PDB file of C-alpha atoms in Angstrom:
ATOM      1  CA  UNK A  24     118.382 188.378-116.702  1.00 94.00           C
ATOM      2  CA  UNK A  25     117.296 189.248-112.915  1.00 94.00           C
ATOM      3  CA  UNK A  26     114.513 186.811-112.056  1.00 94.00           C
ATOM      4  CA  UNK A  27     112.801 190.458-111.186  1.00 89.00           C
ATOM      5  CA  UNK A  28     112.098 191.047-114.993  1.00 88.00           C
ATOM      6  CA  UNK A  29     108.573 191.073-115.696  1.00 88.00           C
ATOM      7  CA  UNK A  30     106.687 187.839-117.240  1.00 92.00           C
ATOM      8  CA  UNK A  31     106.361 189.189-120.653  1.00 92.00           C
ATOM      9  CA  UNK A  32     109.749 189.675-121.054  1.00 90.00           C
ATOM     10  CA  UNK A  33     110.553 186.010-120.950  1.00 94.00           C
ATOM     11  CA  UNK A  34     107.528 185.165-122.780  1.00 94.00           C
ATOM     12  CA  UNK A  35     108.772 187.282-125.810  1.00 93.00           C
ATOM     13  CA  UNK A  36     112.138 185.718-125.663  1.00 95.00           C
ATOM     14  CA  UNK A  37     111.175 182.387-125.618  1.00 97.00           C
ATOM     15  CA  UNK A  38     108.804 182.696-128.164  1.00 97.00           C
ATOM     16  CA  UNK A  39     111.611 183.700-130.098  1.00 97.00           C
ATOM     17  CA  UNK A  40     113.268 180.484-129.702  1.00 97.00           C
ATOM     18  CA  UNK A  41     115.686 182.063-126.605  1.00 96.00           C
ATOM     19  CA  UNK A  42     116.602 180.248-123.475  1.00 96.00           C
ATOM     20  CA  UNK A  43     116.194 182.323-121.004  1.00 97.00           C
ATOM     21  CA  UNK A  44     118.453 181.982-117.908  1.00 97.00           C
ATOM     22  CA  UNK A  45     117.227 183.821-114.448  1.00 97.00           C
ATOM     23  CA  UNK A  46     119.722 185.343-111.809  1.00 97.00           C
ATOM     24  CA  UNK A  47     118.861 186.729-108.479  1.00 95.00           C
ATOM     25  CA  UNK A  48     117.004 189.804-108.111  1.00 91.00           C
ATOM     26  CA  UNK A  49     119.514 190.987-105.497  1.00 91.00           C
ATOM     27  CA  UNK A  50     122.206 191.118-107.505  1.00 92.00           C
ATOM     28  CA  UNK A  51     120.659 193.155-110.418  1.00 90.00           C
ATOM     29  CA  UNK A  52     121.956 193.453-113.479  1.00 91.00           C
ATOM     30  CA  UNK A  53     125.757 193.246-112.353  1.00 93.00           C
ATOM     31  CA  UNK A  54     124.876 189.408-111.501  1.00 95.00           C
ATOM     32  CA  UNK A  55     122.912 188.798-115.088  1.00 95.00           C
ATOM     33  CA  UNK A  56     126.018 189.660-116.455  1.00 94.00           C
ATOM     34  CA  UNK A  57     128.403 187.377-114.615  1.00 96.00           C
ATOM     35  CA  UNK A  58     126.170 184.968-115.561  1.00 97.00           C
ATOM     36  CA  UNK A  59     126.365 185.763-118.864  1.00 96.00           C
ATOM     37  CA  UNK A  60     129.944 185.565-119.067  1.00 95.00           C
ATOM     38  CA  UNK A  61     130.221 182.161-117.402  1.00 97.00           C
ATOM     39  CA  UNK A  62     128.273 180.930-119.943  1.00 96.00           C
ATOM     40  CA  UNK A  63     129.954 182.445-122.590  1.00 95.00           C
ATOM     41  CA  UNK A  64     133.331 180.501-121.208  1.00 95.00           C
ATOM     42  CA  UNK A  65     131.014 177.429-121.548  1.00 95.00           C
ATOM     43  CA  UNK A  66     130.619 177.718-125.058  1.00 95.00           C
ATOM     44  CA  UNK A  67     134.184 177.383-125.997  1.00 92.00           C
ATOM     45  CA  UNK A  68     134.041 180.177-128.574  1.00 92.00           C
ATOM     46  CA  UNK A  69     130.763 179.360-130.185  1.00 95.00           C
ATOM     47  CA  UNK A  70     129.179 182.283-128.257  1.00 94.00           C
ATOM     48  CA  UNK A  71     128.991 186.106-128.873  1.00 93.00           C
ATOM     49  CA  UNK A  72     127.572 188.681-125.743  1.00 94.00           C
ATOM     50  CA  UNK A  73     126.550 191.893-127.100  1.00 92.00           C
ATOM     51  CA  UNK A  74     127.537 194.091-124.232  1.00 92.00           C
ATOM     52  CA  UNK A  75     124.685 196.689-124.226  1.00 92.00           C
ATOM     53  CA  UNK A  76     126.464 198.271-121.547  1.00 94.00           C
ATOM     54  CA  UNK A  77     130.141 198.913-123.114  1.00 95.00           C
ATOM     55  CA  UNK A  78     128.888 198.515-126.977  1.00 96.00           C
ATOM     56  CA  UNK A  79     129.685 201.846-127.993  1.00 97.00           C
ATOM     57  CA  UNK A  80     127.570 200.756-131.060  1.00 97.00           C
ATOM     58  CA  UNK A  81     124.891 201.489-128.295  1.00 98.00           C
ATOM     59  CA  UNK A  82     125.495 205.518-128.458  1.00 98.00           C
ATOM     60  CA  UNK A  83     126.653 205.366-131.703  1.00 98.00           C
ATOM     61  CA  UNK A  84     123.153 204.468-132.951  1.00 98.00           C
ATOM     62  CA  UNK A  85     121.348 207.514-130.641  1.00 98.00           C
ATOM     63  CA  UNK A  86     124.073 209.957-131.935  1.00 98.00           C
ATOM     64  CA  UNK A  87     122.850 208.661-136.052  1.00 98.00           C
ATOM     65  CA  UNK A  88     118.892 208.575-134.993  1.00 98.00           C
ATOM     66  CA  UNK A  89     117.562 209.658-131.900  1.00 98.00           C
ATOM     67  CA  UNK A  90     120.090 213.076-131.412  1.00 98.00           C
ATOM     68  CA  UNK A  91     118.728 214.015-135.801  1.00 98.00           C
ATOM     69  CA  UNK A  92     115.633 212.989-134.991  1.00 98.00           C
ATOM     70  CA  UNK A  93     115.069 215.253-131.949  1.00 98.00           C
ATOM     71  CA  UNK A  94     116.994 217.982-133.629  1.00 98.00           C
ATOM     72  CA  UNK A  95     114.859 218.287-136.614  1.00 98.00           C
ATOM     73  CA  UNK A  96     111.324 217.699-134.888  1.00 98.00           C
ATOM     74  CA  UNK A  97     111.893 220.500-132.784  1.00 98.00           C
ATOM     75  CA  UNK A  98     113.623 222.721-135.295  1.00 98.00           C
ATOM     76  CA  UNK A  99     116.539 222.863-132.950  1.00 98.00           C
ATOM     77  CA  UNK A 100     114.297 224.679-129.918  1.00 98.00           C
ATOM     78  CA  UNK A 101     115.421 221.774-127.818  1.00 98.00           C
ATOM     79  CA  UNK A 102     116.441 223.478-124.489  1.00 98.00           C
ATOM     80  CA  UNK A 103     116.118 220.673-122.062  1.00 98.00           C
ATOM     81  CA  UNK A 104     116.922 216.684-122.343  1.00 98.00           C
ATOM     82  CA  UNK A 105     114.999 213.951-119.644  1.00 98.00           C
ATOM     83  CA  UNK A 106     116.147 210.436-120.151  1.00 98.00           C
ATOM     84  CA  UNK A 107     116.197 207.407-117.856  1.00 97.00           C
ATOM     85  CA  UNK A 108     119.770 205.773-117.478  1.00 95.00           C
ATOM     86  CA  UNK A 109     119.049 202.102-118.246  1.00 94.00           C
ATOM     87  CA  UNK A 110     122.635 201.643-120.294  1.00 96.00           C
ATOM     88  CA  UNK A 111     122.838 205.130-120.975  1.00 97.00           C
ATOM     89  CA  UNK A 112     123.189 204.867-124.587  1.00 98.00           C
ATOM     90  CA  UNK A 113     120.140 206.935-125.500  1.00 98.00           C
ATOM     91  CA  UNK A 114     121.356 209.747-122.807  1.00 98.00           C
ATOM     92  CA  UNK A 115     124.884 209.791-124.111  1.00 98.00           C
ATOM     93  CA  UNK A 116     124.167 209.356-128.043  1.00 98.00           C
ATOM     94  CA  UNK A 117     121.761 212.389-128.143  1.00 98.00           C
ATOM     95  CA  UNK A 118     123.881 214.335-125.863  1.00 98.00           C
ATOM     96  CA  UNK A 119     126.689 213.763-127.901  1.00 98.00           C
ATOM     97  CA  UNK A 120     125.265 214.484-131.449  1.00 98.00           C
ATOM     98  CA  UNK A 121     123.189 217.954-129.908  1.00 98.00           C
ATOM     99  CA  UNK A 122     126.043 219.295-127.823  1.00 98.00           C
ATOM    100  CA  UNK A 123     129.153 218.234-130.022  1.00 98.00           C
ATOM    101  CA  UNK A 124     131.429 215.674-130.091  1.00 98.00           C
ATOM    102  CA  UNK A 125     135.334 215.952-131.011  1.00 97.00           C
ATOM    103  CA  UNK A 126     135.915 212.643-130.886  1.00 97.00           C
ATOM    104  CA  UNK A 127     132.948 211.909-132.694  1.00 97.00           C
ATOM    105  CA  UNK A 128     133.029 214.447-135.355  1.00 97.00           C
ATOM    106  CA  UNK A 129     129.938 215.857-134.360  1.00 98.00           C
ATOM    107  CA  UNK A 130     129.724 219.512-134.885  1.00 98.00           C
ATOM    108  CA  UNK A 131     127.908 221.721-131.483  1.00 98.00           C
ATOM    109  CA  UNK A 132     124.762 222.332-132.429  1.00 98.00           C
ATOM    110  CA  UNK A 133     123.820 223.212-128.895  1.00 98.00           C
ATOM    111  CA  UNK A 134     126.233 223.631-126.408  1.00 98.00           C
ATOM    112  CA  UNK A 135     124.245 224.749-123.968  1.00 98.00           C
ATOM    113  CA  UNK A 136     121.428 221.769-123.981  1.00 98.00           C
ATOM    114  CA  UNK A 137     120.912 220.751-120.269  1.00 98.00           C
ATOM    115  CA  UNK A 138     120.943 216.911-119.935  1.00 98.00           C
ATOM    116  CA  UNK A 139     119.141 215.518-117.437  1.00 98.00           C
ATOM    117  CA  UNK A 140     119.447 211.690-116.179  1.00 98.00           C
ATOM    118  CA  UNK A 141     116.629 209.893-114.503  1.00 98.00           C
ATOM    119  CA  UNK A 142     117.377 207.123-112.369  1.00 98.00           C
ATOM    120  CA  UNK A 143     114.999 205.290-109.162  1.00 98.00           C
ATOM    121  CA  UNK A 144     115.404 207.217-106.019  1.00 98.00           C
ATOM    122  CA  UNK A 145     115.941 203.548-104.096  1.00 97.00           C
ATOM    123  CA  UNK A 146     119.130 203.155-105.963  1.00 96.00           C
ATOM    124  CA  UNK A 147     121.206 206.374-106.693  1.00 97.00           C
ATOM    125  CA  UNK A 148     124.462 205.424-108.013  1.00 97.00           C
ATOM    126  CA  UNK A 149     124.734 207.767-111.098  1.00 98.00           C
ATOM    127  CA  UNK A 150     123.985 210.613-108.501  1.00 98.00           C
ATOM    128  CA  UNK A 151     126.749 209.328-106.245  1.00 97.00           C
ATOM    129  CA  UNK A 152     129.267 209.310-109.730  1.00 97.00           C
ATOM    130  CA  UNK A 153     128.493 212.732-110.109  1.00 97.00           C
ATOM    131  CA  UNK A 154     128.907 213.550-106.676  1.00 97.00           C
ATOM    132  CA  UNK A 155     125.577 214.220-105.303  1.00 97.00           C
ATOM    133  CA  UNK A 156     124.008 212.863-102.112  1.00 96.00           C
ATOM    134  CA  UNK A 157     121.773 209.959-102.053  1.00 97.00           C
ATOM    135  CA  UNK A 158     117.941 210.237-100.790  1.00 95.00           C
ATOM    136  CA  UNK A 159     116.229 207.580 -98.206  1.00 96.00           C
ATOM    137  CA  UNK A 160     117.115 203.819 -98.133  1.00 95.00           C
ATOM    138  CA  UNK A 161     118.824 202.217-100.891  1.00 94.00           C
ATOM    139  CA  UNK A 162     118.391 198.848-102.264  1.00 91.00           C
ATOM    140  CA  UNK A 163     116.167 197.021-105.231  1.00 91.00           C
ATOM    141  CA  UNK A 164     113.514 199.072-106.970  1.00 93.00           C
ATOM    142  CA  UNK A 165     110.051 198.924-109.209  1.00 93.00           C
ATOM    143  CA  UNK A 166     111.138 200.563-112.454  1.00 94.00           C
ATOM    144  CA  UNK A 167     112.338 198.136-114.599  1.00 90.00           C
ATOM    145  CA  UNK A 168     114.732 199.588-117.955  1.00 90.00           C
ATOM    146  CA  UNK A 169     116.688 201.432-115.344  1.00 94.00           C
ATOM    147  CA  UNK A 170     118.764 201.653-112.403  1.00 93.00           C
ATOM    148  CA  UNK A 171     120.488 198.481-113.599  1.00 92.00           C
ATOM    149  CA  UNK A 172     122.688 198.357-110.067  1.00 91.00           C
ATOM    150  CA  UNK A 173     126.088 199.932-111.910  1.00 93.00           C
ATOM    151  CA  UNK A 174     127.200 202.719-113.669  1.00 96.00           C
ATOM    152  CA  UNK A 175     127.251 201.802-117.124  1.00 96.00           C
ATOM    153  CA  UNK A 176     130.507 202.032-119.152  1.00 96.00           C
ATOM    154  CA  UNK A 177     128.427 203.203-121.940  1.00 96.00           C
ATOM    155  CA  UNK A 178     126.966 206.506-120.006  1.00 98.00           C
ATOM    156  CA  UNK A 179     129.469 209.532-120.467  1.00 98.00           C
ATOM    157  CA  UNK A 180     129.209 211.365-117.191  1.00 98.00           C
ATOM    158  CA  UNK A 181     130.547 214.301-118.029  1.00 97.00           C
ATOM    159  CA  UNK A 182     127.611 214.852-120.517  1.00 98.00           C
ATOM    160  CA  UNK A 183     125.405 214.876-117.648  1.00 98.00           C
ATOM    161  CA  UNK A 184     124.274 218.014-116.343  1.00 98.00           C
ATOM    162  CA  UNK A 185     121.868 217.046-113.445  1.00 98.00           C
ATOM    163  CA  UNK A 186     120.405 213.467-112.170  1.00 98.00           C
ATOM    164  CA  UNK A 187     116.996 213.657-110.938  1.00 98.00           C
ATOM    165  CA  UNK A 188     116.429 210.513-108.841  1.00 98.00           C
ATOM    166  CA  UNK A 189     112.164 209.342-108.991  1.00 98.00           C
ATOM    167  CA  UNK A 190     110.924 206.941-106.543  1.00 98.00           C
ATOM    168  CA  UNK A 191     108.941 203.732-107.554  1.00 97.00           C
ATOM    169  CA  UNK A 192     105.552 204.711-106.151  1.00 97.00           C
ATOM    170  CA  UNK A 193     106.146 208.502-108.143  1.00 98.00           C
ATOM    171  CA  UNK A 194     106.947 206.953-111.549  1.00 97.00           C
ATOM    172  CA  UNK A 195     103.865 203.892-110.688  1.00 95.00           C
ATOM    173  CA  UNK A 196     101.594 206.409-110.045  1.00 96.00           C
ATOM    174  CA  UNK A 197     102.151 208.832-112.841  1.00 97.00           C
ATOM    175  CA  UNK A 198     102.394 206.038-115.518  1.00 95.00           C
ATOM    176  CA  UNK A 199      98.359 205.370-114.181  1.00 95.00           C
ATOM    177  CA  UNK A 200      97.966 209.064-115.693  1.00 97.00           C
ATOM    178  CA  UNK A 201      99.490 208.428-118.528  1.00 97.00           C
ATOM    179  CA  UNK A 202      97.332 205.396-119.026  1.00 96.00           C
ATOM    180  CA  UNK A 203      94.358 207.630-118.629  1.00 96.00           C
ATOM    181  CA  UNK A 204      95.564 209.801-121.378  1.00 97.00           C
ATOM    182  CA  UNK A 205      96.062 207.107-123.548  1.00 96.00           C
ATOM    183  CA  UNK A 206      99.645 206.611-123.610  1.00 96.00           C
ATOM    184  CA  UNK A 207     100.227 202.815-122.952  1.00 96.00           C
ATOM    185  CA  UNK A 208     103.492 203.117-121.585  1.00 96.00           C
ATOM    186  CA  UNK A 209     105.983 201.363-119.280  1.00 94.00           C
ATOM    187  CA  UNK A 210     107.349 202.158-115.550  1.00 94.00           C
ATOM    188  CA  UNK A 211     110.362 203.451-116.933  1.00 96.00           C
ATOM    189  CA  UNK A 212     108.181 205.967-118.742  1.00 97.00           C
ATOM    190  CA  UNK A 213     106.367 207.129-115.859  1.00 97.00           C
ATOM    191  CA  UNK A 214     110.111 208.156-113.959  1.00 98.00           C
ATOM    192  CA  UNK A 215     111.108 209.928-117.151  1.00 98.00           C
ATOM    193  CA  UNK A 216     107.903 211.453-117.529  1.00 98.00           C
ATOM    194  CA  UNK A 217     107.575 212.200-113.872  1.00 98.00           C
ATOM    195  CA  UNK A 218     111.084 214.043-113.847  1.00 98.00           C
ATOM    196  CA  UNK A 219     110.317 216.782-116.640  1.00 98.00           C
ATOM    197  CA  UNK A 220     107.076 217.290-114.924  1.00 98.00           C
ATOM    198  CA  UNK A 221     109.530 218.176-112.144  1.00 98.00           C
ATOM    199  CA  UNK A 222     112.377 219.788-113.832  1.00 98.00           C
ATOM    200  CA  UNK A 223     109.156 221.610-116.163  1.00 98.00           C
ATOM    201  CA  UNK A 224     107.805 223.158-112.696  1.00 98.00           C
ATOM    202  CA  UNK A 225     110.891 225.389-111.943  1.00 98.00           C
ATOM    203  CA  UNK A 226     110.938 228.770-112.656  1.00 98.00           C
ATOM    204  CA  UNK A 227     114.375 228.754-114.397  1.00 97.00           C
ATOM    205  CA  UNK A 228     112.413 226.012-116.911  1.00 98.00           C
ATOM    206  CA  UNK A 229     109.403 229.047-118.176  1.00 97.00           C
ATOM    207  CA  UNK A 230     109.587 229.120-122.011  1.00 97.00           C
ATOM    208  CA  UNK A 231     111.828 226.489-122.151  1.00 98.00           C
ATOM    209  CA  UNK A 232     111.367 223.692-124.085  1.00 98.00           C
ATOM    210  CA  UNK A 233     111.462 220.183-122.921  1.00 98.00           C
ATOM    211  CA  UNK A 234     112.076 217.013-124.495  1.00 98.00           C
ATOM    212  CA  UNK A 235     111.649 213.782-122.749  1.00 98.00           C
ATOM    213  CA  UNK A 236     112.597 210.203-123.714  1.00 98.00           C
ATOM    214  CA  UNK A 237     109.419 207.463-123.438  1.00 97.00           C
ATOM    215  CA  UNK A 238     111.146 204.084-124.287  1.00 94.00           C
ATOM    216  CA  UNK A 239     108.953 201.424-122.835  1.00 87.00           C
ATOM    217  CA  UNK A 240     105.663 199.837-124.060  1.00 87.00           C
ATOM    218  CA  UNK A 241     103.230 198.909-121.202  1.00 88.00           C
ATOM    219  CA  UNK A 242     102.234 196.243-122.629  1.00 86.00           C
ATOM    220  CA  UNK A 243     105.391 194.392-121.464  1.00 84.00           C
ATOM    221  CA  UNK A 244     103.957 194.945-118.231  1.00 85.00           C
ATOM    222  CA  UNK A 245     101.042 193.768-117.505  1.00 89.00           C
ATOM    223  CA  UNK A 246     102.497 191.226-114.492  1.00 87.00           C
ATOM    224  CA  UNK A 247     104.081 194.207-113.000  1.00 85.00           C
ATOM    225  CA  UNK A 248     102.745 195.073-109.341  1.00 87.00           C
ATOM    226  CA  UNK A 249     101.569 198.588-110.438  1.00 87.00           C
ATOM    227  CA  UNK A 250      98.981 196.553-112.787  1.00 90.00           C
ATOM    228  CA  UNK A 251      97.703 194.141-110.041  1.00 90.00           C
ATOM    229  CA  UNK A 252      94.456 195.806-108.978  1.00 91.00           C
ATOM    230  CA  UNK A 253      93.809 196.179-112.899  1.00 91.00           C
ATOM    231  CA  UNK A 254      94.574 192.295-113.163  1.00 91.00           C
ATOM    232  CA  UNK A 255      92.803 191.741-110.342  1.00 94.00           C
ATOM    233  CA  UNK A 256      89.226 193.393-111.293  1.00 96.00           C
ATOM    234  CA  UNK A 257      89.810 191.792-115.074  1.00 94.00           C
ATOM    235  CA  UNK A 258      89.944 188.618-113.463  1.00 95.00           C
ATOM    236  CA  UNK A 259      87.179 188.743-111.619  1.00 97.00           C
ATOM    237  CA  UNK A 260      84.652 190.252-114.725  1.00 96.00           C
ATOM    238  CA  UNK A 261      81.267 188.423-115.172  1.00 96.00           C
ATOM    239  CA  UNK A 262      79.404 188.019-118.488  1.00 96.00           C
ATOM    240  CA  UNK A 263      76.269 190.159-118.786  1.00 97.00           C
ATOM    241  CA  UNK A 264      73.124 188.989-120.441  1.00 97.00           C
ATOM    242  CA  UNK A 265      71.746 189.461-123.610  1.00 97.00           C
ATOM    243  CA  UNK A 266      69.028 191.657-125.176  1.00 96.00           C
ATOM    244  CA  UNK A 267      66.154 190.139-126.862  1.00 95.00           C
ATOM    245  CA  UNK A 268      65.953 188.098-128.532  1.00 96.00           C
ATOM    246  CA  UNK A 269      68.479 186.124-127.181  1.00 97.00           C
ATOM    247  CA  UNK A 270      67.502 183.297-124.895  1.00 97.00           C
ATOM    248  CA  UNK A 271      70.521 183.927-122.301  1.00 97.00           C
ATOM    249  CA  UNK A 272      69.444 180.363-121.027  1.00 96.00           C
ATOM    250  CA  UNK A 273      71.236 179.242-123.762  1.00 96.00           C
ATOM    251  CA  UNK A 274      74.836 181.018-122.226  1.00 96.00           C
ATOM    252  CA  UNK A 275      74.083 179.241-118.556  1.00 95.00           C
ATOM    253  CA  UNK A 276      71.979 182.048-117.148  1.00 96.00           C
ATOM    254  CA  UNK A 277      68.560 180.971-114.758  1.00 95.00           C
ATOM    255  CA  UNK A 278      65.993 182.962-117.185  1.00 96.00           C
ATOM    256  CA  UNK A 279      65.759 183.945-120.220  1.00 95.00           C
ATOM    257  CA  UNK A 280      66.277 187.293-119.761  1.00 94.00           C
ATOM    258  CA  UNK A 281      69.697 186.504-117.137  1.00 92.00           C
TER     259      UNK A 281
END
């Protein structure tokens, strides 16, 4: 994976007994893959790659879950769908299962869902597939779980009604807010959330209702820059003494009261 993945990712896959094998940041997740592949070859046959990207067991699962789930919580209200664009199965899955799918025997349920993709605003490539124009300097970005550097095989384009591109600093600083609602989430989360704050704002959006996708866990994030003044103060913490009648000479304070 791109040596840009946060700590805790490795961590987790290592624990699980994984080797984990770094590529360059630069190249994104087009470059993880090559990798991938080459070592694939290696094995002589003794290897299997998922493909999270082309798997169309990827949708598949979002068009049997996700798309019921979403359908049956909201009692079929759902007007408007947010998700980030990290393979795309979640986007396309739902999509497909809500709005109908011939090929998938999936009966319309609603047509007329708007489907909104999410992707960084430093690297707008789904916006450029669908013909839009890109916004301000283009290159690597914060929000990990998306903007993977391609257009994934997996994503159906023509499901997608509008891409709303969120910069880095937007989806940092609203996943703080979230944090201080007590919603633990990832930077991913904060784009997604940031979007249908944005899409939720337009007059055509009154009464409408709007579902959006939160698929990352902050806790797999606590190396992440937008954490570092957090990390930073927790670091530096200093034990307090101790009420009577502790002696906090005892815990390497000067007096017995600290």
């Amino acid at each position: 994976m791109p040596e840009s993945m946060s700590i805790e990712r490795r961590i987790m896959l290592m624990s699980l007994g994984a080797e984990v094998v770094l590529t360059p940041k630069e190249t994104a997740v087009p470059g993880a893959l090559a990798k991938a592949r080459e070592i694939i070859e290696q094995l002589n046959g003794d290897g299997y790659m998922l493909q999270q990207f082309e798997n169309p067991a990827n949708p598949k699962i979002h068009r049997e879950t996700t798309g019921p789930e979403i359908w049956r919580d909201t009692d079929g209200l759902v007007d408007i769908l947010v998700s980030g664009c990290g393979t795309g199965g979640t986007i396309t899955g739902i999509s497909q299962y809500i709005k109908g799918s011939v090929e998938y025997n999936c009966p319309p349920l609603k047509p007329e869902l708007v489907t909104v993709a999410v992707e960084p605003m430093e690297q707008m490539l789904i916006t450029e597939a669908k013909g839009g124009q890109k916004i301000g300097p283009q290159g690597p970005h914060r929000i990990q779980g998306m903007g993977p550097g391609m257009v994934p095989k997996v994503l159906d384009l023509d499901l997608v009604d509008e891409v709303v591109a969120v910069h880095s600093d937007e989806a940092t600083e609203m996943c703080h807010e979230l944090w201080m609602m007590g919603l633990p989430v990832g930077i991913s989360s904060g784009a997604i959330v940031k979007a249908a704050v944005n899409v939720c704002k337009r007059p055509e959006s009154n009464g409408k209702f709007v579902v959006a996708i939160i698929p990352s866990f902050g806790e797999r994030y606590f190396t992440h820059p937008m954490f570092a003044k957090v990390k930073e103060q927790a670091e530096n913490l200093q034990k307090q003494p101790l009420p009577e009648p502790y002696d906090n000479r005892d815990y390497g304070f000067e007096t017995t009261r600290g």
